[in-house]
Coordinates of C-alpha atoms in Angstrom, one line a residue:
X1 CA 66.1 42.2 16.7
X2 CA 66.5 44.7 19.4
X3 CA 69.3 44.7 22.0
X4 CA 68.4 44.9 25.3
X5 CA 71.7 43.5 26.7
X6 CA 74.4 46.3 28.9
X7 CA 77.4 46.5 26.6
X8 CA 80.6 46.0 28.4
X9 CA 82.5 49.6 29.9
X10 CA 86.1 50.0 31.1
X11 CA 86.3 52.7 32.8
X12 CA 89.4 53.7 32.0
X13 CA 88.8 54.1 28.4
X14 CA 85.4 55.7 28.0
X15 CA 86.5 58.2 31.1
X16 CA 87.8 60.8 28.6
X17 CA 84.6 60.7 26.8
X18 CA 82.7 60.7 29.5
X19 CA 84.0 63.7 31.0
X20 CA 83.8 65.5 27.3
X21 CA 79.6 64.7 26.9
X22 CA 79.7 65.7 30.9
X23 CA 80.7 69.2 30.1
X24 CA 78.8 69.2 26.6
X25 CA 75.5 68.4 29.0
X26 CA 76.1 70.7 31.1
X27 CA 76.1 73.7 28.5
X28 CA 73.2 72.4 27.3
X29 CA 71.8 72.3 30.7
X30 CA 72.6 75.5 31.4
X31 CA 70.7 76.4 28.2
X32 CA 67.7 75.4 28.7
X33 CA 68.1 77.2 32.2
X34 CA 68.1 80.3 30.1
X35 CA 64.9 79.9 28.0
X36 CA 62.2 77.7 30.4
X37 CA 60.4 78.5 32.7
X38 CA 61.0 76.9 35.8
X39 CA 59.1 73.5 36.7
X40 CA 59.4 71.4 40.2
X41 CA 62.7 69.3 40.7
X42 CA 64.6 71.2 37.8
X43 CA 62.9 69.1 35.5
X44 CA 62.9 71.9 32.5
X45 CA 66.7 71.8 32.8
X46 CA 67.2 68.2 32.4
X47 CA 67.6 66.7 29.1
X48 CA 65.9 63.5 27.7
X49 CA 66.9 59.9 25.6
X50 CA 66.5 60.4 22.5
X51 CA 66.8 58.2 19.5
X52 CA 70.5 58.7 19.1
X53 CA 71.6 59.8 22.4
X54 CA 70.7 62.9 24.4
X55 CA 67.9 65.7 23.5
X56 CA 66.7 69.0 24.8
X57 CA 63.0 68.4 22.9
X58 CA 61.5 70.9 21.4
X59 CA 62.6 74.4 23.1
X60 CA 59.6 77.0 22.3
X61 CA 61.2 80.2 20.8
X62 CA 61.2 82.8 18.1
X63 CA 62.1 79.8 15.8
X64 CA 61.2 76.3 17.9
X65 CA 64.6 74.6 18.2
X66 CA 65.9 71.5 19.4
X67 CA 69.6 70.3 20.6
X68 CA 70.7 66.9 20.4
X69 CA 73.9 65.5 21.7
X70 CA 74.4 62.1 18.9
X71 CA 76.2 59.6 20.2
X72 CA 76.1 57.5 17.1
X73 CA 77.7 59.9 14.9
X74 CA 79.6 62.2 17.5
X75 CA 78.2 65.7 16.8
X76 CA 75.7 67.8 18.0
X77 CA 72.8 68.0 16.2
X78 CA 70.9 71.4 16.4
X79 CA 67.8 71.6 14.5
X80 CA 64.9 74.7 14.1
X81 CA 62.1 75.2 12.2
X82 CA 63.5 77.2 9.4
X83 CA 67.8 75.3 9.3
X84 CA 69.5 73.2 11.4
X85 CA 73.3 72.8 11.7
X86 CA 75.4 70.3 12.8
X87 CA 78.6 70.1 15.2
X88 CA 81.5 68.1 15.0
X89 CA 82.2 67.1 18.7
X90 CA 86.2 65.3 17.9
X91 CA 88.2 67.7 19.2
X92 CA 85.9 70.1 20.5
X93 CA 86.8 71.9 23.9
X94 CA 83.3 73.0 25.8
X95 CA 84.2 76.4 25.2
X96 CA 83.7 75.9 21.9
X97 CA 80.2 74.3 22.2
X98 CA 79.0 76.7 24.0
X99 CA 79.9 79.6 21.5
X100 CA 78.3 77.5 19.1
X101 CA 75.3 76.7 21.2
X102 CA 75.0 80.5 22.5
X103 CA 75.1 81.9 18.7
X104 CA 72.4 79.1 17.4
X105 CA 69.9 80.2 20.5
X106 CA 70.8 83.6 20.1
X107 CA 69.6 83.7 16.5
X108 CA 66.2 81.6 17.3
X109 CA 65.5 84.9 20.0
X110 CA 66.9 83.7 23.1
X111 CA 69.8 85.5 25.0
X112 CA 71.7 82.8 26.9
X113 CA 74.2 83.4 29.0
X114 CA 75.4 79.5 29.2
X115 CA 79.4 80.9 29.7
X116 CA 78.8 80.9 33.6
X117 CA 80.1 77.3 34.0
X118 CA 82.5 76.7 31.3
X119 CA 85.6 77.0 33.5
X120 CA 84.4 73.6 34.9
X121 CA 83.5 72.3 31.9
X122 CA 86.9 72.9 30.4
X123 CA 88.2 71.1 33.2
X124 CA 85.7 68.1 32.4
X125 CA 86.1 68.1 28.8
X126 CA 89.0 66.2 27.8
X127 CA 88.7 67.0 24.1
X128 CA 92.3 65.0 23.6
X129 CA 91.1 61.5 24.9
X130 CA 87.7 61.8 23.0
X131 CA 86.2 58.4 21.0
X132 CA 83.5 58.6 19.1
X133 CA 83.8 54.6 19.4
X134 CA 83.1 54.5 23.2
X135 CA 80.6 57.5 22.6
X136 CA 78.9 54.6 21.0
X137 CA 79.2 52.4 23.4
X138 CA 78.2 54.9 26.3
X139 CA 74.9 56.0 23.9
X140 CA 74.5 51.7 23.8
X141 CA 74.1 51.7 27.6
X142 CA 72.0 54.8 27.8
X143 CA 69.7 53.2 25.9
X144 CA 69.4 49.9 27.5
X145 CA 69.6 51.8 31.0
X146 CA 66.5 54.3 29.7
X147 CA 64.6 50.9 28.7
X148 CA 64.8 49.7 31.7
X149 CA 63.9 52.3 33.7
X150 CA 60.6 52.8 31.2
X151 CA 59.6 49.7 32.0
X152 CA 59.7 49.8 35.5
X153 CA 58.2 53.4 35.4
X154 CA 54.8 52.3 33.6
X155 CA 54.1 50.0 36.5
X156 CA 54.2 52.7 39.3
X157 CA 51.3 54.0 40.5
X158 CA 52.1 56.7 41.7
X159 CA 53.6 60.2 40.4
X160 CA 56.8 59.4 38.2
X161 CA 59.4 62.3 36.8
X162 CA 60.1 61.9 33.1
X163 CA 63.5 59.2 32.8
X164 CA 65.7 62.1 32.3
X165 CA 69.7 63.0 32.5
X166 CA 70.8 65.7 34.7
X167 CA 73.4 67.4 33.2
X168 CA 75.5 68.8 36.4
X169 CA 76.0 65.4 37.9
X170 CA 75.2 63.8 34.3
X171 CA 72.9 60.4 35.5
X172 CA 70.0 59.0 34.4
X173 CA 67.2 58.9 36.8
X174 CA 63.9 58.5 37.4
X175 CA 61.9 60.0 40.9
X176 CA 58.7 58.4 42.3
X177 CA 56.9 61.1 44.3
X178 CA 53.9 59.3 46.5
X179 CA 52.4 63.1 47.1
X180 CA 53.1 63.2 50.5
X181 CA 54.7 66.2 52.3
X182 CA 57.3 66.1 55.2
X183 CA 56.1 67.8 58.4
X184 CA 58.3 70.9 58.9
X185 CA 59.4 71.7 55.7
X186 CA 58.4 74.9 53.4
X187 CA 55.5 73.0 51.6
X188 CA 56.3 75.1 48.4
X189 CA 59.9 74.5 48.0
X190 CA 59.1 70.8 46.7
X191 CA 63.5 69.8 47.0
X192 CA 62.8 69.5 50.6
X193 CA 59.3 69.3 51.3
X194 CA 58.0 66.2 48.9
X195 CA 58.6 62.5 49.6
X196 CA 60.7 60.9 46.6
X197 CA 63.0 58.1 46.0
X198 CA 65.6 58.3 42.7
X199 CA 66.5 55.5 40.7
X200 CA 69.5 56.6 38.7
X201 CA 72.6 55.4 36.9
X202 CA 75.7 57.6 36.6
X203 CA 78.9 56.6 34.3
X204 CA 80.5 57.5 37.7
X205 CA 81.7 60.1 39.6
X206 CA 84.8 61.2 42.1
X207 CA 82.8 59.0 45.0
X208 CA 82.5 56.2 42.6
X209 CA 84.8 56.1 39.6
X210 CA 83.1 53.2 38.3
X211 CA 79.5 53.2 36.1
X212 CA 76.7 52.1 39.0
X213 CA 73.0 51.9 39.6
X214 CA 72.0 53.7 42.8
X215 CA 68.7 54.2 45.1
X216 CA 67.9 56.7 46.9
X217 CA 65.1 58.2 49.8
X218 CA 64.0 61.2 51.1
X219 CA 63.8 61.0 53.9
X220 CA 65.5 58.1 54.4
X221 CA 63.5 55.2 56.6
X222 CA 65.9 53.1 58.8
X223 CA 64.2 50.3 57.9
X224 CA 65.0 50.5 54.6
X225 CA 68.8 49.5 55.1
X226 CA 66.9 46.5 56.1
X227 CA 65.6 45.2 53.1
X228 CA 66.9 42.1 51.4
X229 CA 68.8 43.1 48.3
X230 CA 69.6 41.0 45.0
X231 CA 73.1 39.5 45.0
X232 CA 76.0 42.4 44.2
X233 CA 74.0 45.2 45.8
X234 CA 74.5 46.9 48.7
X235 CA 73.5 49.8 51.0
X236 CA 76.0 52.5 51.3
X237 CA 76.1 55.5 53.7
X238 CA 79.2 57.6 52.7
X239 CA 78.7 60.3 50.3
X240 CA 74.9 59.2 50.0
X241 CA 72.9 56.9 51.7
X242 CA 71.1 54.1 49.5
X243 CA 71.3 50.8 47.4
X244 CA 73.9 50.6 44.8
X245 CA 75.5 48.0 42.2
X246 CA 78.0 48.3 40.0
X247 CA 77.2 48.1 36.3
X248 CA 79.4 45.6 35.7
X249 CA 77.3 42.8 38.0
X250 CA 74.6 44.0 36.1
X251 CA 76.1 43.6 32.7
X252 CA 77.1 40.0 33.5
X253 CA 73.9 38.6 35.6
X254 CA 72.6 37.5 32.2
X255 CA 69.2 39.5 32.7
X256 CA 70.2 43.0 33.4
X257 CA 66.4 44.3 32.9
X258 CA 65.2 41.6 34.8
X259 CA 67.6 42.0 38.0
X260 CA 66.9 45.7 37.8
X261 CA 63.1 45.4 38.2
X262 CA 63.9 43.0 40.8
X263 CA 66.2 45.8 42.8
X264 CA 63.8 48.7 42.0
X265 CA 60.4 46.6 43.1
X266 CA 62.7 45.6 46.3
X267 CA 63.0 49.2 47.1
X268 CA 59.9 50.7 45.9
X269 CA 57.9 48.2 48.0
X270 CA 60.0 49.0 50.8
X271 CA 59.6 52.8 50.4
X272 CA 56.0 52.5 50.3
X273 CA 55.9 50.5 53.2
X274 CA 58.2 52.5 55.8
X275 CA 58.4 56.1 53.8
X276 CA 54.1 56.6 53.9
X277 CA 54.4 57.0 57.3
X278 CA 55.0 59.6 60.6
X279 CA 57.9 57.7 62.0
X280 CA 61.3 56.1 62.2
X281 CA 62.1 58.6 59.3
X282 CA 65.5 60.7 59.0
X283 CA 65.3 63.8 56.7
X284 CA 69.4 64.2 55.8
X285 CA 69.5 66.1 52.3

């Protein structure tokens, strides 16, 4: 039977973990930078859910490749047409990885020069306090989070991104892009020019230290602080202005999926309504 439920997360416990897949993304991130060409929103440098965690897909190359952090098994799974090999992630600093990740590319024809942000990986990567058990449990709420968002993604309309995990602040997200522009802005440098809202999930951050959904716009209507939320979520305006809930009220409100569809229709309606227009509209960034 399949578990759609939001397994329980003390923060304190999985945060060495956390930190240690953060700076294992983000070599992988920096990767992919390497080898894609570039596609609108940094979406060729974002990484995917995959069956057991976290997947580059298939990178075209001398020898197709793909990289897959596992979160079942704790290693790093990198597979190409002609061998794959596999990386024991217990004890492994992100310097490490990316050696290993570097040489694997390297031999499948791409030079990647993924080095450039190890010093701040090493600082995330706390190799010491690393559980394979609450890699697990992170992978667990991945998963559920990634359902959810899927759900509410094939009932938009409109232009979705992929559900996808950036690397450098390491959430899960999903954009909604209506197709309009926003008067004064370079129409070809899409960042600041196109109309989007995120829904996302991070395993938090140094603004939030605990796991959270969020909601965001850009630009952001006034009106939309307006809008009546579920119970447990609020609108915030330090750090970032938009809706947010802490996983934990999710987790425990007995439907997770369901009060997340609730929050995201909420907003989406909202956006749609007061975002698809000329005015009232503040373009902060």
């Amino acid at each position: 039977m399949r578990d759609d439920s939001f397994p329980r997360l003390e923060i304190a416990a999985i945060a060495p973990t956390r930190d240690a897949i953060h700076g294992y993304a983000r070599i992988l991130g920096d990767g992919l930078k390497a080898c894609r060409s570039k596609r609108k929103h940094w979406w060729h440098a974002s990484l995917r859910p995959s069956l057991n965690g976290l997947s580059t897909g298939i990178v075209r190359a001398m020898d197709d490749f793909e990289l897959e952090l596992d979160f079942r098994h704790s290693v790093l799974n990198m597979r190409a047409d002609s061998n794959g090999q596999k990386l024991d992630l217990t004890g492994q600093s992100a310097s490490e990885v990316a050696g290993k990740v570097a040489a694997f590319m390297g031999s499948r024809g791409v030079s990647a020069d993924i080095t450039k942000n190890i010093a701040m990986a090493e600082r995330t990567a706390a190799v010491e306090g690393y559980s394979p058990a609450h890699a697990m449990q992170m992978g667990h709420a991945l998963r559920t989070v990634a359902t959810a968002l899927e759900r509410f993604r094939a009932g938009v309309r409109e232009e979705t991104s992929p559900v996808q995990l950036w690397p450098h602040h390491f959430d899960l997200s999903m954009i909604w892009l209506p197709g309009e522009k926003i008067e004064g802005q370079d129409p070809h440098n899409e960042e600041y020019s196109d109309k989007q809202m995120n829904f996302g999930f991070a395993f938090g951050d140094g603004g939030n230290p605990e796991p959270y959904f969020y909601v965001t716009a850009y630009p952001t209507p006034a009106a939309m602080a307006e809008a009546k939320l579920p119970a447990g979520a609020t609108w915030k305006s330090e750090g970032f202005t938009g809706a947010v809930v802490s996983y934990q009220d999710v987790a425990e409100s007995g439907d997770g999926i369901g009060y997340l569809q609730d929050l995201w229709t909420t907003l989406l309606t909202a956006g749609r309504r007061d975002m698809l227009t000329t005015t009232n509209l503040k373009a902060s960034r």
